Every structure is written in structure tokens, then in C-alpha cells.
mmCIF file of C-alpha atoms in Angstrom:
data_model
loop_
_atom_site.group_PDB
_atom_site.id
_atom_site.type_symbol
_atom_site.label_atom_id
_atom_site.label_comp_id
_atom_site.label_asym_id
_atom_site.label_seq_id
_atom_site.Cartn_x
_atom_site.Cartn_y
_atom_site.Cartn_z
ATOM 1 C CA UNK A 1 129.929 268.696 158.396
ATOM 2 C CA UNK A 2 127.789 267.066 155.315
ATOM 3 C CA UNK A 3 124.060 267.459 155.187
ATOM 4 C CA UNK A 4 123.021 264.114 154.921
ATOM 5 C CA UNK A 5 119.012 264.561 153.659
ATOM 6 C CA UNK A 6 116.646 267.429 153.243
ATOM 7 C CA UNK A 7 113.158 266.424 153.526
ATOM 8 C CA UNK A 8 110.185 268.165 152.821
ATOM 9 C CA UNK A 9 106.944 268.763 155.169
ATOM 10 C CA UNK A 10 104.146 270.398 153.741
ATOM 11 C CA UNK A 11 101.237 271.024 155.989
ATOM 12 C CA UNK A 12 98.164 269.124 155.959
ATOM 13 C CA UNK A 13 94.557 268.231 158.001
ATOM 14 C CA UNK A 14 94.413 265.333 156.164
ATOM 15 C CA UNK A 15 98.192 263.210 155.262
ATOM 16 C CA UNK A 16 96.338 260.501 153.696
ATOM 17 C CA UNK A 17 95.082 262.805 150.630
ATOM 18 C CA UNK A 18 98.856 262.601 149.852
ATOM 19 C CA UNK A 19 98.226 258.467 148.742
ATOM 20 C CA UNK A 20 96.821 258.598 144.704
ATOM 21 C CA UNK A 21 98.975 261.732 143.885
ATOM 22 C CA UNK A 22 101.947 260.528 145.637
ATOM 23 C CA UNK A 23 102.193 256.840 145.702
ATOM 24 C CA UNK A 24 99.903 255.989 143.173
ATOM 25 C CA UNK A 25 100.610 257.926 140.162
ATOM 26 C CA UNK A 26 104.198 259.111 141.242
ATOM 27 C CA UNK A 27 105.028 255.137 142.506
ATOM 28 C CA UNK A 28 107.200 256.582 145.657
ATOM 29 C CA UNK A 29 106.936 254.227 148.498
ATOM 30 C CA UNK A 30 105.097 255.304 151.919
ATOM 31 C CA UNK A 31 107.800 255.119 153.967
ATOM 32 C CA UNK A 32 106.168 255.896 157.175
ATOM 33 C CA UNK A 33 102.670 256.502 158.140
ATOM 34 C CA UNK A 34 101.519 257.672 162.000
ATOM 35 C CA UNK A 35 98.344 259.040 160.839
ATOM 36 C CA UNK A 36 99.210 262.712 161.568
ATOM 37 C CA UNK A 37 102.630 262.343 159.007
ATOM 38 C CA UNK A 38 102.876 260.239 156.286
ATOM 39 C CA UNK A 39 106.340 260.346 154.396
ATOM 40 C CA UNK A 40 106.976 258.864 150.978
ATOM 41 C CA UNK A 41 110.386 258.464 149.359
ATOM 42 C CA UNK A 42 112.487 256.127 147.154
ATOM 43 C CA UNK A 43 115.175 254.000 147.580
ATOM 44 C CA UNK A 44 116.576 255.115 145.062
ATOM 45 C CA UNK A 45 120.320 257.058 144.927
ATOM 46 C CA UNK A 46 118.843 260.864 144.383
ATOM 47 C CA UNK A 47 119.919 264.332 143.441
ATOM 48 C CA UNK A 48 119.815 266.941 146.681
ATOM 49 C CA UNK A 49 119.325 270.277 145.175
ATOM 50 C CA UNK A 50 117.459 273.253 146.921
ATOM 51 C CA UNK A 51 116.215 276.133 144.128
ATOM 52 C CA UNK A 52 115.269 279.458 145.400
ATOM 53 C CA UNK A 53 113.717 281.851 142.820
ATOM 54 C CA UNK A 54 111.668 284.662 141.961
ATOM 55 C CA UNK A 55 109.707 283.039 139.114
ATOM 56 C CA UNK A 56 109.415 279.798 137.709
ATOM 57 C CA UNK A 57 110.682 280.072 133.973
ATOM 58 C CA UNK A 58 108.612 281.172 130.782
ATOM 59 C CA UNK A 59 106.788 283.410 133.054
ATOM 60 C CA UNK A 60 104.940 280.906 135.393
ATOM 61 C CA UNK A 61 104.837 281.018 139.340
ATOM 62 C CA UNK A 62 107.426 279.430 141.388
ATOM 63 C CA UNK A 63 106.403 275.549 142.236
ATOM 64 C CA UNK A 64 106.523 274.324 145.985
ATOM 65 C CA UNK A 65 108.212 270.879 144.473
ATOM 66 C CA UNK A 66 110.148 269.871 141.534
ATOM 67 C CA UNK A 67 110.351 265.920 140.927
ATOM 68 C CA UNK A 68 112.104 264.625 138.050
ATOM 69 C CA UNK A 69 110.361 261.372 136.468
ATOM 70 C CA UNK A 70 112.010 259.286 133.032
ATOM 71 C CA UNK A 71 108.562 259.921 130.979
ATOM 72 C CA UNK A 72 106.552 263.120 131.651
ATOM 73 C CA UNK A 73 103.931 262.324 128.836
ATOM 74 C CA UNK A 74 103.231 259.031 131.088
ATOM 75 C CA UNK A 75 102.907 261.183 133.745
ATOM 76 C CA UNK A 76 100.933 264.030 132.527
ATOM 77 C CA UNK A 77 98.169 261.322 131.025
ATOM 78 C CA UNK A 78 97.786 259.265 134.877
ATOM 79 C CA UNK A 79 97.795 262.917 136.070
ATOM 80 C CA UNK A 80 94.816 264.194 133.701
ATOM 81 C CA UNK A 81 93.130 260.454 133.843
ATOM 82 C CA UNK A 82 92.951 261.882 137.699
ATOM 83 C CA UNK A 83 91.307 264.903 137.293
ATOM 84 C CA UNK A 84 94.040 266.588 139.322
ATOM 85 C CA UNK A 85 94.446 270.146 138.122
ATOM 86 C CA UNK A 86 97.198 270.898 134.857
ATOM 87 C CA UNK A 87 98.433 274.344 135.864
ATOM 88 C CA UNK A 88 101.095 274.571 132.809
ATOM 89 C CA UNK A 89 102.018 272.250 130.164
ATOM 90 C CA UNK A 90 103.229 270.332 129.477
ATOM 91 C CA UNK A 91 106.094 272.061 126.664
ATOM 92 C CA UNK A 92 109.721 271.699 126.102
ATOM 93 C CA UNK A 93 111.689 274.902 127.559
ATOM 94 C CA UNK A 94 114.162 276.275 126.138
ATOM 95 C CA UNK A 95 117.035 275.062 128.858
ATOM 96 C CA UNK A 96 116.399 271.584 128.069
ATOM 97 C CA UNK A 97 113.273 270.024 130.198
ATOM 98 C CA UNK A 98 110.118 268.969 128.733
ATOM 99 C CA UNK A 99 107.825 269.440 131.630
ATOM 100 C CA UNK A 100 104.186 270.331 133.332
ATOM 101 C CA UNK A 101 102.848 271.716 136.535
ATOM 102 C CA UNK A 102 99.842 270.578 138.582
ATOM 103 C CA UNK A 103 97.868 271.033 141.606
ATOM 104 C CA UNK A 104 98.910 268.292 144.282
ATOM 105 C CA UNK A 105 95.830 267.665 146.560
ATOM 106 C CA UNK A 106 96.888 270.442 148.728
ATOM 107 C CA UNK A 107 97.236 273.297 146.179
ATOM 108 C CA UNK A 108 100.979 272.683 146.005
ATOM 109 C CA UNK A 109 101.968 273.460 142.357
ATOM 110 C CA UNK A 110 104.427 270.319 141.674
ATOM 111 C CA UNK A 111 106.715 270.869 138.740
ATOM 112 C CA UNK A 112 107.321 267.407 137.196
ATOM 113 C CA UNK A 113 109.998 267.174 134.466
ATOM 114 C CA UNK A 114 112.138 265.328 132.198
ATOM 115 C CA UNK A 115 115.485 266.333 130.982
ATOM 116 C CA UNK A 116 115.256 266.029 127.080
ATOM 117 C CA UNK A 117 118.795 264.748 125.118
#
């Protein structure tokens, strides 16, 4: 047996919020849209990991997602230029990420990060 993709479905009145934060700052693809689920993804060769935890490191709540991205600061100015909520960061930790949290449209707090050299 392999698991062959995880996929996460986070819960929603309205899947089309999902578009700026998603597609248009993040640049993931929508994949599939029926109006009541909208999926976005990569085609891209990615990572699986699944982290469970009881904080999220330096002290800060546990975020609902994690994406990885090749420039954070590039990320963290399309984020602000949005309005969209900063929730920590961004800051280099000490186990070698430089990263920041914010609000996704649905009060998920999305960890986005960069693994530093």
C-alpha cells in the first residue's frame, strides 16, 4: 500500500474567496471549480508531509497550513499589499526557516516559509 496524495478541505460558504489568496498571490492553479469546491494545486513534483503539534515554534499557535514558497519577502509584501491579516513575522527561526503567518480569507492561519542556506 502507498498513499498516493493527501489533500486538504477546509470548510467554506463561499469557495470562491479562496481565488486572490490562493491563486493570485500564491500562483497555484485552480484545478477544479464546481462552485460548491474549488481545488487549487501545482503541477509541480511536491513534498507530502503531515505535522501534528502542540504549538507552532517560538511560542505561536499551531497553523492549519504550511506552504513552502522560494522568496517569503515577495510573499509577505503581495500579502500586506492585500490587506490580508500578518499574524507573525515574518523572522528567521532558529531551525533554519525564515517565515510569516497570516490570516487566509477563512481565518486559517497559513504558515508560509522559506528554508534559509
Amino acid at each position: 500500500m502507498q498513499v498516493r496524495r493527501i489533500v486538504v478541505n477546509l470548510e467554506t460558504p463561499e469557495p470562491a474567496a479562496a481565488r486572490e489568496f490562493y491563486q493570485g498571490i500564491l500562483g497555484l492553479e485552480l484545478l477544479m471549480d464546481h462552485g460548491w469546491i474549488a481545488t487549487y494545486g501545482s503541477s509541480q513534483q511536491m513534498s507530502v508531509q503531515v505535522s501534528f503539534a502542540s504549538e507552532g515554534g517560538s511560542g505561536t499557535p499551531v497553523p492549519g497550513l504550511s506552504i513552502e514558497v522560494d522568496d517569503v519577502d515577495e510573499v509577505f509584501a503581495a500579502m500586506c499589499a492585500s490587506a490580508f491579516e500578518i499574524v507573525y513575522g515574518p523572522t528567521n527561526e532558529p531551525w533554519g526557516v525564515r517565515r510569516f503567518y497570516v490570516r487566509d480569507p477563512f481565518g486559517t492561519i497559513v504558515n508560509i516559509l522559506a528554508h534559509r542556506p
